[in-house]
Amino acid sequence: MKVVFHDRFYEEYTADPAAARGRMESMVEALKGQYDFVEPEPATETDLERVHGQAHIRQIRKDAPLYDIARLAAGGAIRAAEIAVEGEPAFGLVRPPGHHASPDSCWGFCYFNNVAVAVRKLIAEGKIERALVLDFDLHYGDGTAHVFADSGEAVYFHPEAATRPAFLQEVERALQCPTPYDIVAVSAGFDRHRQDWGDLLATEDYFAIGQSVKEHALRRCRGRRFGVLEGGYNHSILGDNVRRFLEGLGD
Ligand SMILES: [Zn+2]
């Protein structure tokens, strides 16, 4: 298991909760020593253009520091996906998040769709044909759903059950989807935790989700699996939640 991270993700690039001071530190603290950290390169314009329109990219580029950090986050998802396709699980510990970024618009603390940029790159390079995207963030990833709607390149699942057992069952059902897939990409948002905005999941549930992803990936797609950080705003439990997820996801 590799963790893809760059010191620039510590920067407070906006005033929103995803960019808050101390947020990345809480996770780095929990993962350091346990996992190898690797640095990403920024996504290229070509990488971004596989998902986003040029007007949208130009709009984000007007804010140079934000553009740089958003491009680096997309590059982090790419790096995690490339490690996963080679057979080792990986996690993109990145921000800003991406799942609310559509081809021509964005909201909800997102700018470029990190997971979609990574999946499209693997497809463009002939490394995969189709991805299963499991998004367990509290919020529906409208951006990811828009990018892949009717494309045949990815099936997008966002479990929304109101109880813990039903939520975990929904994750299982998503992974059992009859459509074949070559990799599992996880939009890993931790804001559905009982001490975060969603007030539902326990830390152990992230371990269970990680394990489910691993087991299905081993059966269905040669173990290829990676996660990318989305939401999660309670710094006091974020580190434990990410660590338990990776313990489930890893070998
Ligand atoms: Zn969220």
mmCIF file of N, CA, C and O in Angstrom, residues 120-204:
data_model
loop_
_atom_site.group_PDB
_atom_site.id
_atom_site.type_symbol
_atom_site.label_atom_id
_atom_site.label_comp_id
_atom_site.label_asym_id
_atom_site.label_seq_id
_atom_site.Cartn_x
_atom_site.Cartn_y
_atom_site.Cartn_z
ATOM 1 N N ARG A 120 -10.118 8.252 -16.484
ATOM 2 C CA ARG A 120 -10.046 8.541 -17.923
ATOM 3 C C ARG A 120 -8.624 8.344 -18.471
ATOM 4 O O ARG A 120 -8.440 7.905 -19.609
ATOM 5 N N LYS A 121 -7.626 8.677 -17.661
ATOM 6 C CA LYS A 121 -6.242 8.506 -18.126
ATOM 7 C C LYS A 121 -5.926 7.023 -18.318
ATOM 8 O O LYS A 121 -5.341 6.643 -19.332
ATOM 9 N N LEU A 122 -6.328 6.198 -17.359
ATOM 10 C CA LEU A 122 -6.076 4.755 -17.499
ATOM 11 C C LEU A 122 -6.767 4.209 -18.747
ATOM 12 O O LEU A 122 -6.204 3.371 -19.460
ATOM 13 N N ILE A 123 -7.973 4.686 -19.003
ATOM 14 C CA ILE A 123 -8.708 4.217 -20.189
ATOM 15 C C ILE A 123 -8.007 4.712 -21.460
ATOM 16 O O ILE A 123 -7.784 3.935 -22.400
ATOM 17 N N ALA A 124 -7.618 5.983 -21.464
ATOM 18 C CA ALA A 124 -6.970 6.563 -22.652
ATOM 19 C C ALA A 124 -5.673 5.830 -22.981
ATOM 20 O O ALA A 124 -5.299 5.707 -24.153
ATOM 21 N N GLU A 125 -4.994 5.362 -21.950
ATOM 22 C CA GLU A 125 -3.725 4.667 -22.163
ATOM 23 C C GLU A 125 -3.906 3.163 -22.362
ATOM 24 O O GLU A 125 -2.920 2.415 -22.405
ATOM 25 N N GLY A 126 -5.150 2.719 -22.432
ATOM 26 C CA GLY A 126 -5.428 1.314 -22.710
ATOM 27 C C GLY A 126 -5.130 0.381 -21.547
ATOM 28 O O GLY A 126 -5.017 -0.829 -21.730
ATOM 29 N N LYS A 127 -5.020 0.944 -20.329
ATOM 30 C CA LYS A 127 -4.686 0.100 -19.172
ATOM 31 C C LYS A 127 -5.915 -0.566 -18.570
ATOM 32 O O LYS A 127 -5.800 -1.601 -17.917
ATOM 33 N N ILE A 128 -7.066 0.043 -18.731
ATOM 34 C CA ILE A 128 -8.335 -0.539 -18.281
ATOM 35 C C ILE A 128 -9.400 -0.193 -19.319
ATOM 36 O O ILE A 128 -9.212 0.720 -20.134
ATOM 37 N N GLU A 129 -10.518 -0.934 -19.238
ATOM 38 C CA GLU A 129 -11.661 -0.573 -20.085
ATOM 39 C C GLU A 129 -12.763 0.073 -19.268
ATOM 40 O O GLU A 129 -13.455 0.966 -19.734
ATOM 41 N N ARG A 130 -12.947 -0.421 -18.037
ATOM 42 C CA ARG A 130 -14.050 0.102 -17.234
ATOM 43 C C ARG A 130 -13.701 0.069 -15.750
ATOM 44 O O ARG A 130 -13.082 -0.883 -15.286
ATOM 45 N N ALA A 131 -14.126 1.102 -15.033
ATOM 46 C CA ALA A 131 -13.901 1.180 -13.591
ATOM 47 C C ALA A 131 -15.218 1.076 -12.842
ATOM 48 O O ALA A 131 -16.274 1.447 -13.360
ATOM 49 N N LEU A 132 -15.132 0.560 -11.624
ATOM 50 C CA LEU A 132 -16.247 0.691 -10.699
ATOM 51 C C LEU A 132 -15.852 1.796 -9.728
ATOM 52 O O LEU A 132 -14.779 1.732 -9.116
ATOM 53 N N VAL A 133 -16.684 2.827 -9.637
ATOM 54 C CA VAL A 133 -16.412 3.929 -8.711
ATOM 55 C C VAL A 133 -17.364 3.790 -7.536
ATOM 56 O O VAL A 133 -18.583 3.886 -7.696
ATOM 57 N N LEU A 134 -16.793 3.542 -6.360
ATOM 58 C CA LEU A 134 -17.576 3.476 -5.122
ATOM 59 C C LEU A 134 -17.313 4.763 -4.350
ATOM 60 O O LEU A 134 -16.173 5.049 -3.983
ATOM 61 N N ASP A 135 -18.353 5.529 -4.109
ATOM 62 C CA ASP A 135 -18.233 6.822 -3.430
ATOM 63 C C ASP A 135 -18.969 6.723 -2.100
ATOM 64 O O ASP A 135 -20.202 6.739 -2.059
ATOM 65 N N PHE A 136 -18.198 6.589 -0.983
ATOM 66 C CA PHE A 136 -18.871 6.453 0.317
ATOM 67 C C PHE A 136 -18.886 7.748 1.120
ATOM 68 O O PHE A 136 -19.201 7.767 2.296
ATOM 69 N N ASP A 137 -18.580 8.843 0.445
ATOM 70 C CA ASP A 137 -18.732 10.165 1.062
ATOM 71 C C ASP A 137 -20.202 10.370 1.457
ATOM 72 O O ASP A 137 -21.099 9.756 0.906
ATOM 73 N N LEU A 138 -20.421 11.271 2.410
ATOM 74 C CA LEU A 138 -21.799 11.604 2.789
ATOM 75 C C LEU A 138 -22.589 12.142 1.601
ATOM 76 O O LEU A 138 -23.772 11.856 1.446
ATOM 77 N N HIS A 139 -21.923 12.902 0.757
ATOM 78 C CA HIS A 139 -22.612 13.607 -0.327
ATOM 79 C C HIS A 139 -22.519 12.863 -1.658
ATOM 80 O O HIS A 139 -21.483 12.264 -1.960
ATOM 81 N N TYR A 140 -23.571 12.947 -2.425
ATOM 82 C CA TYR A 140 -23.618 12.333 -3.751
ATOM 83 C C TYR A 140 -22.611 13.026 -4.681
ATOM 84 O O TYR A 140 -22.611 14.257 -4.786
ATOM 85 N N GLY A 141 -21.793 12.240 -5.345
ATOM 86 C CA GLY A 141 -20.775 12.809 -6.231
ATOM 87 C C GLY A 141 -21.369 13.133 -7.595
ATOM 88 O O GLY A 141 -21.132 12.434 -8.580
ATOM 89 N N ASP A 142 -22.120 14.209 -7.627
ATOM 90 C CA ASP A 142 -22.806 14.586 -8.876
ATOM 91 C C ASP A 142 -21.815 14.788 -10.023
ATOM 92 O O ASP A 142 -22.115 14.459 -11.176
ATOM 93 N N GLY A 143 -20.636 15.314 -9.709
ATOM 94 C CA GLY A 143 -19.642 15.549 -10.753
ATOM 95 C C GLY A 143 -19.216 14.247 -11.407
ATOM 96 O O GLY A 143 -19.238 14.103 -12.638
ATOM 97 N N THR A 144 -18.873 13.262 -10.586
ATOM 98 C CA THR A 144 -18.432 11.963 -11.108
ATOM 99 C C THR A 144 -19.556 11.302 -11.899
ATOM 100 O O THR A 144 -19.329 10.743 -12.979
ATOM 101 N N ALA A 145 -20.768 11.370 -11.353
ATOM 102 C CA ALA A 145 -21.916 10.772 -12.051
ATOM 103 C C ALA A 145 -22.123 11.449 -13.409
ATOM 104 O O ALA A 145 -22.383 10.777 -14.410
ATOM 105 N N HIS A 146 -21.988 12.777 -13.462
ATOM 106 C CA HIS A 146 -22.147 13.490 -14.740
ATOM 107 C C HIS A 146 -21.071 13.082 -15.740
ATOM 108 O O HIS A 146 -21.354 12.852 -16.916
ATOM 109 N N VAL A 147 -19.830 13.018 -15.265
ATOM 110 C CA VAL A 147 -18.720 12.694 -16.179
ATOM 111 C C VAL A 147 -18.980 11.354 -16.862
ATOM 112 O O VAL A 147 -18.811 11.214 -18.073
ATOM 113 N N PHE A 148 -19.426 10.367 -16.080
ATOM 114 C CA PHE A 148 -19.503 9.009 -16.621
ATOM 115 C C PHE A 148 -20.900 8.590 -17.066
ATOM 116 O O PHE A 148 -21.083 7.451 -17.511
ATOM 117 N N ALA A 149 -21.872 9.487 -16.971
ATOM 118 C CA ALA A 149 -23.251 9.127 -17.316
ATOM 119 C C ALA A 149 -23.301 8.529 -18.724
ATOM 120 O O ALA A 149 -22.818 9.137 -19.683
ATOM 121 N N ASP A 150 -23.859 7.341 -18.820
ATOM 122 C CA ASP A 150 -24.075 6.666 -20.116
ATOM 123 C C ASP A 150 -22.798 6.450 -20.921
ATOM 124 O O ASP A 150 -22.855 6.224 -22.125
ATOM 125 N N SER A 151 -21.628 6.539 -20.277
ATOM 126 C CA SER A 151 -20.391 6.441 -21.053
ATOM 127 C C SER A 151 -19.922 5.005 -21.230
ATOM 128 O O SER A 151 -19.173 4.704 -22.152
ATOM 129 N N GLY A 152 -20.332 4.117 -20.318
ATOM 130 C CA GLY A 152 -19.815 2.753 -20.362
ATOM 131 C C GLY A 152 -18.396 2.624 -19.830
ATOM 132 O O GLY A 152 -17.840 1.542 -19.783
ATOM 133 N N GLU A 153 -17.804 3.753 -19.392
ATOM 134 C CA GLU A 153 -16.422 3.724 -18.896
ATOM 135 C C GLU A 153 -16.344 3.454 -17.397
ATOM 136 O O GLU A 153 -15.307 3.019 -16.897
ATOM 137 N N ALA A 154 -17.419 3.781 -16.694
ATOM 138 C CA ALA A 154 -17.415 3.579 -15.242
ATOM 139 C C ALA A 154 -18.845 3.421 -14.756
ATOM 140 O O ALA A 154 -19.763 4.035 -15.307
ATOM 141 N N VAL A 155 -19.004 2.569 -13.754
ATOM 142 C CA VAL A 155 -20.285 2.511 -13.057
ATOM 143 C C VAL A 155 -20.091 3.190 -11.717
ATOM 144 O O VAL A 155 -19.123 2.917 -11.006
ATOM 145 N N TYR A 156 -20.993 4.107 -11.402
ATOM 146 C CA TYR A 156 -20.864 4.933 -10.205
ATOM 147 C C TYR A 156 -21.892 4.503 -9.162
ATOM 148 O O TYR A 156 -23.081 4.393 -9.470
ATOM 149 N N PHE A 157 -21.414 4.268 -7.930
ATOM 150 C CA PHE A 157 -22.312 3.895 -6.830
ATOM 151 C C PHE A 157 -22.103 4.827 -5.644
ATOM 152 O O PHE A 157 -20.962 5.094 -5.251
ATOM 153 N N HIS A 158 -23.208 5.272 -5.082
ATOM 154 C CA HIS A 158 -23.161 6.105 -3.870
ATOM 155 C C HIS A 158 -24.159 5.544 -2.866
ATOM 156 O O HIS A 158 -25.349 5.856 -2.914
ATOM 157 N N PRO A 159 -23.708 4.672 -1.956
ATOM 158 C CA PRO A 159 -24.617 4.113 -0.950
ATOM 159 C C PRO A 159 -25.207 5.233 -0.084
ATOM 160 O O PRO A 159 -24.506 6.171 0.264
ATOM 161 N N GLU A 160 -26.493 5.078 0.246
ATOM 162 C CA GLU A 160 -27.156 6.149 1.001
ATOM 163 C C GLU A 160 -28.029 5.612 2.123
ATOM 164 O O GLU A 160 -28.845 6.358 2.682
ATOM 165 N N ALA A 161 -27.902 4.312 2.464
ATOM 166 C CA ALA A 161 -28.773 3.722 3.484
ATOM 167 C C ALA A 161 -28.631 4.465 4.816
ATOM 168 O O ALA A 161 -27.575 5.015 5.127
ATOM 169 N N ALA A 162 -29.697 4.418 5.598
ATOM 170 C CA ALA A 162 -29.763 5.236 6.813
ATOM 171 C C ALA A 162 -29.266 4.520 8.069
ATOM 172 O O ALA A 162 -29.192 5.122 9.136
ATOM 173 N N THR A 163 -28.976 3.189 7.955
ATOM 174 C CA THR A 163 -28.433 2.493 9.118
ATOM 175 C C THR A 163 -27.079 1.895 8.738
ATOM 176 O O THR A 163 -26.801 1.664 7.557
ATOM 177 N N ARG A 164 -26.268 1.613 9.754
ATOM 178 C CA ARG A 164 -24.921 1.089 9.483
ATOM 179 C C ARG A 164 -24.959 -0.250 8.742
ATOM 180 O O ARG A 164 -24.281 -0.411 7.725
ATOM 181 N N PRO A 165 -25.738 -1.255 9.231
ATOM 182 C CA PRO A 165 -25.734 -2.542 8.501
ATOM 183 C C PRO A 165 -26.233 -2.390 7.068
ATOM 184 O O PRO A 165 -25.665 -2.990 6.145
ATOM 185 N N ALA A 166 -27.265 -1.587 6.882
ATOM 186 C CA ALA A 166 -27.808 -1.416 5.525
ATOM 187 C C ALA A 166 -26.798 -0.702 4.635
ATOM 188 O O ALA A 166 -26.675 -1.006 3.446
ATOM 189 N N PHE A 167 -26.056 0.219 5.209
ATOM 190 C CA PHE A 167 -25.045 0.938 4.421
ATOM 191 C C PHE A 167 -23.960 -0.035 3.947
ATOM 192 O O PHE A 167 -23.579 -0.044 2.781
ATOM 193 N N LEU A 168 -23.494 -0.884 4.869
ATOM 194 C CA LEU A 168 -22.450 -1.850 4.499
ATOM 195 C C LEU A 168 -22.966 -2.856 3.473
ATOM 196 O O LEU A 168 -22.224 -3.283 2.582
ATOM 197 N N GLN A 169 -24.242 -3.236 3.598
ATOM 198 C CA GLN A 169 -24.842 -4.138 2.597
ATOM 199 C C GLN A 169 -24.900 -3.475 1.229
ATOM 200 O O GLN A 169 -24.685 -4.118 0.200
ATOM 201 N N GLU A 170 -25.179 -2.177 1.240
ATOM 202 C CA GLU A 170 -25.252 -1.449 -0.030
ATOM 203 C C GLU A 170 -23.874 -1.400 -0.700
ATOM 204 O O GLU A 170 -23.762 -1.486 -1.928
ATOM 205 N N VAL A 171 -22.837 -1.265 0.115
ATOM 206 C CA VAL A 171 -21.464 -1.293 -0.417
ATOM 207 C C VAL A 171 -21.199 -2.648 -1.077
ATOM 208 O O VAL A 171 -20.687 -2.724 -2.198
ATOM 209 N N GLU A 172 -21.589 -3.726 -0.379
ATOM 210 C CA GLU A 172 -21.408 -5.079 -0.920
ATOM 211 C C GLU A 172 -22.130 -5.247 -2.254
ATOM 212 O O GLU A 172 -21.574 -5.784 -3.214
ATOM 213 N N ARG A 173 -23.362 -4.780 -2.283
ATOM 214 C CA ARG A 173 -24.160 -4.911 -3.522
ATOM 215 C C ARG A 173 -23.512 -4.157 -4.668
ATOM 216 O O ARG A 173 -23.487 -4.631 -5.798
ATOM 217 N N ALA A 174 -22.987 -2.981 -4.369
ATOM 218 C CA ALA A 174 -22.336 -2.185 -5.420
ATOM 219 C C ALA A 174 -21.162 -2.966 -6.010
ATOM 220 O O ALA A 174 -21.004 -3.054 -7.232
ATOM 221 N N LEU A 175 -20.367 -3.574 -5.122
ATOM 222 C CA LEU A 175 -19.178 -4.292 -5.576
ATOM 223 C C LEU A 175 -19.530 -5.579 -6.330
ATOM 224 O O LEU A 175 -18.720 -6.097 -7.093
ATOM 225 N N GLN A 176 -20.745 -6.079 -6.082
ATOM 226 C CA GLN A 176 -21.214 -7.285 -6.785
ATOM 227 C C GLN A 176 -21.872 -6.945 -8.114
ATOM 228 O O GLN A 176 -22.489 -7.809 -8.734
ATOM 229 N N CYS A 177 -21.766 -5.737 -8.559
ATOM 230 C CA CYS A 177 -22.489 -5.308 -9.764
ATOM 231 C C CYS A 177 -22.152 -6.229 -10.928
ATOM 232 O O CYS A 177 -21.006 -6.647 -11.103
ATOM 233 N N PRO A 178 -23.170 -6.609 -11.708
ATOM 234 C CA PRO A 178 -22.960 -7.586 -12.776
ATOM 235 C C PRO A 178 -22.052 -7.084 -13.910
ATOM 236 O O PRO A 178 -21.438 -7.887 -14.594
ATOM 237 N N THR A 179 -21.967 -5.779 -14.073
ATOM 238 C CA THR A 179 -21.107 -5.236 -15.127
ATOM 239 C C THR A 179 -19.645 -5.521 -14.773
ATOM 240 O O THR A 179 -19.222 -5.242 -13.654
ATOM 241 N N PRO A 180 -18.867 -6.070 -15.709
ATOM 242 C CA PRO A 180 -17.454 -6.322 -15.395
ATOM 243 C C PRO A 180 -16.693 -5.020 -15.189
ATOM 244 O O PRO A 180 -17.041 -3.992 -15.779
ATOM 245 N N TYR A 181 -15.678 -5.065 -14.329
ATOM 246 C CA TYR A 181 -14.829 -3.876 -14.135
ATOM 247 C C TYR A 181 -13.384 -4.291 -13.961
ATOM 248 O O TYR A 181 -13.095 -5.409 -13.533
ATOM 249 N N ASP A 182 -12.473 -3.382 -14.309
ATOM 250 C CA ASP A 182 -11.032 -3.680 -14.315
ATOM 251 C C ASP A 182 -10.286 -3.059 -13.147
ATOM 252 O O ASP A 182 -9.096 -3.309 -12.961
ATOM 253 N N ILE A 183 -10.963 -2.187 -12.406
ATOM 254 C CA ILE A 183 -10.344 -1.547 -11.244
ATOM 255 C C ILE A 183 -11.468 -0.997 -10.366
ATOM 256 O O ILE A 183 -12.547 -0.672 -10.881
ATOM 257 N N VAL A 184 -11.217 -0.936 -9.062
ATOM 258 C CA VAL A 184 -12.150 -0.250 -8.162
ATOM 259 C C VAL A 184 -11.510 1.060 -7.728
ATOM 260 O O VAL A 184 -10.406 1.076 -7.182
ATOM 261 N N ALA A 185 -12.199 2.160 -8.022
ATOM 262 C CA ALA A 185 -11.774 3.490 -7.599
ATOM 263 C C ALA A 185 -12.712 3.935 -6.485
ATOM 264 O O ALA A 185 -13.924 3.942 -6.670
ATOM 265 N N VAL A 186 -12.160 4.268 -5.332
ATOM 266 C CA VAL A 186 -13.006 4.647 -4.197
ATOM 267 C C VAL A 186 -12.895 6.147 -3.932
ATOM 268 O O VAL A 186 -11.801 6.660 -3.684
ATOM 269 N N SER A 187 -14.022 6.832 -4.023
ATOM 270 C CA SER A 187 -14.100 8.214 -3.555
ATOM 271 C C SER A 187 -14.341 8.130 -2.054
ATOM 272 O O SER A 187 -15.453 7.855 -1.602
ATOM 273 N N ALA A 188 -13.265 8.327 -1.290
ATOM 274 C CA ALA A 188 -13.291 8.054 0.144
ATOM 275 C C ALA A 188 -13.510 9.346 0.924
ATOM 276 O O ALA A 188 -12.571 10.079 1.200
ATOM 277 N N GLY A 189 -14.764 9.592 1.240
ATOM 278 C CA GLY A 189 -15.105 10.742 2.083
ATOM 279 C C GLY A 189 -15.520 10.229 3.454
ATOM 280 O O GLY A 189 -16.283 9.268 3.547
ATOM 281 N N PHE A 190 -15.032 10.856 4.496
ATOM 282 C CA PHE A 190 -15.253 10.339 5.846
ATOM 283 C C PHE A 190 -16.256 11.195 6.629
ATOM 284 O O PHE A 190 -16.327 11.118 7.844
ATOM 285 N N ASP A 191 -17.040 11.995 5.901
ATOM 286 C CA ASP A 191 -17.991 12.891 6.569
ATOM 287 C C ASP A 191 -19.305 12.215 6.954
ATOM 288 O O ASP A 191 -20.197 12.855 7.505
ATOM 289 N N ARG A 192 -19.428 10.882 6.694
ATOM 290 C CA ARG A 192 -20.610 10.172 7.177
ATOM 291 C C ARG A 192 -20.349 9.530 8.545
ATOM 292 O O ARG A 192 -21.196 8.813 9.093
ATOM 293 N N HIS A 193 -19.194 9.774 9.126
ATOM 294 C CA HIS A 193 -18.887 9.230 10.455
ATOM 295 C C HIS A 193 -19.838 9.801 11.509
ATOM 296 O O HIS A 193 -20.355 10.908 11.355
ATOM 297 N N ARG A 194 -20.024 9.043 12.583
ATOM 298 C CA ARG A 194 -20.970 9.455 13.637
ATOM 299 C C ARG A 194 -20.528 10.731 14.349
ATOM 300 O O ARG A 194 -21.360 11.400 14.979
ATOM 301 N N GLN A 195 -19.239 11.061 14.269
ATOM 302 C CA GLN A 195 -18.796 12.323 14.870
ATOM 303 C C GLN A 195 -18.466 13.371 13.805
ATOM 304 O O GLN A 195 -17.694 14.304 14.053
ATOM 305 N N ASP A 196 -19.011 13.162 12.609
ATOM 306 C CA ASP A 196 -18.828 14.154 11.545
ATOM 307 C C ASP A 196 -20.229 14.571 11.088
ATOM 308 O O ASP A 196 -21.222 14.262 11.760
ATOM 309 N N TRP A 197 -20.318 15.245 9.938
ATOM 310 C CA TRP A 197 -21.607 15.804 9.519
ATOM 311 C C TRP A 197 -22.710 14.760 9.348
ATOM 312 O O TRP A 197 -23.876 15.041 9.566
ATOM 313 N N GLY A 198 -22.353 13.542 8.924
ATOM 314 C CA GLY A 198 -23.368 12.538 8.584
ATOM 315 C C GLY A 198 -23.913 11.763 9.763
ATOM 316 O O GLY A 198 -24.975 11.156 9.678
ATOM 317 N N ASP A 199 -23.170 11.716 10.874
ATOM 318 C CA ASP A 199 -23.645 11.110 12.110
ATOM 319 C C ASP A 199 -24.145 9.677 11.926
ATOM 320 O O ASP A 199 -25.222 9.334 12.388
ATOM 321 N N LEU A 200 -23.380 8.841 11.222
ATOM 322 C CA LEU A 200 -23.843 7.462 11.032
ATOM 323 C C LEU A 200 -22.763 6.408 11.283
ATOM 324 O O LEU A 200 -22.909 5.576 12.174
ATOM 325 N N LEU A 201 -21.694 6.398 10.518
ATOM 326 C CA LEU A 201 -20.758 5.272 10.525
ATOM 327 C C LEU A 201 -19.790 5.324 11.707
ATOM 328 O O LEU A 201 -19.435 6.399 12.200
ATOM 329 N N ALA A 202 -19.366 4.121 12.130
ATOM 330 C CA ALA A 202 -18.323 3.997 13.147
ATOM 331 C C ALA A 202 -16.980 3.813 12.441
ATOM 332 O O ALA A 202 -16.936 3.389 11.274
ATOM 333 N N THR A 203 -15.904 4.091 13.154
ATOM 334 C CA THR A 203 -14.570 3.947 12.562
ATOM 335 C C THR A 203 -14.368 2.529 12.019
ATOM 336 O O THR A 203 -13.789 2.350 10.949
ATOM 337 N N GLU A 204 -14.876 1.514 12.732
ATOM 338 C CA GLU A 204 -14.715 0.128 12.272
ATOM 339 C C GLU A 204 -15.417 -0.132 10.943
ATOM 340 O O GLU A 204 -15.051 -1.051 10.200
#
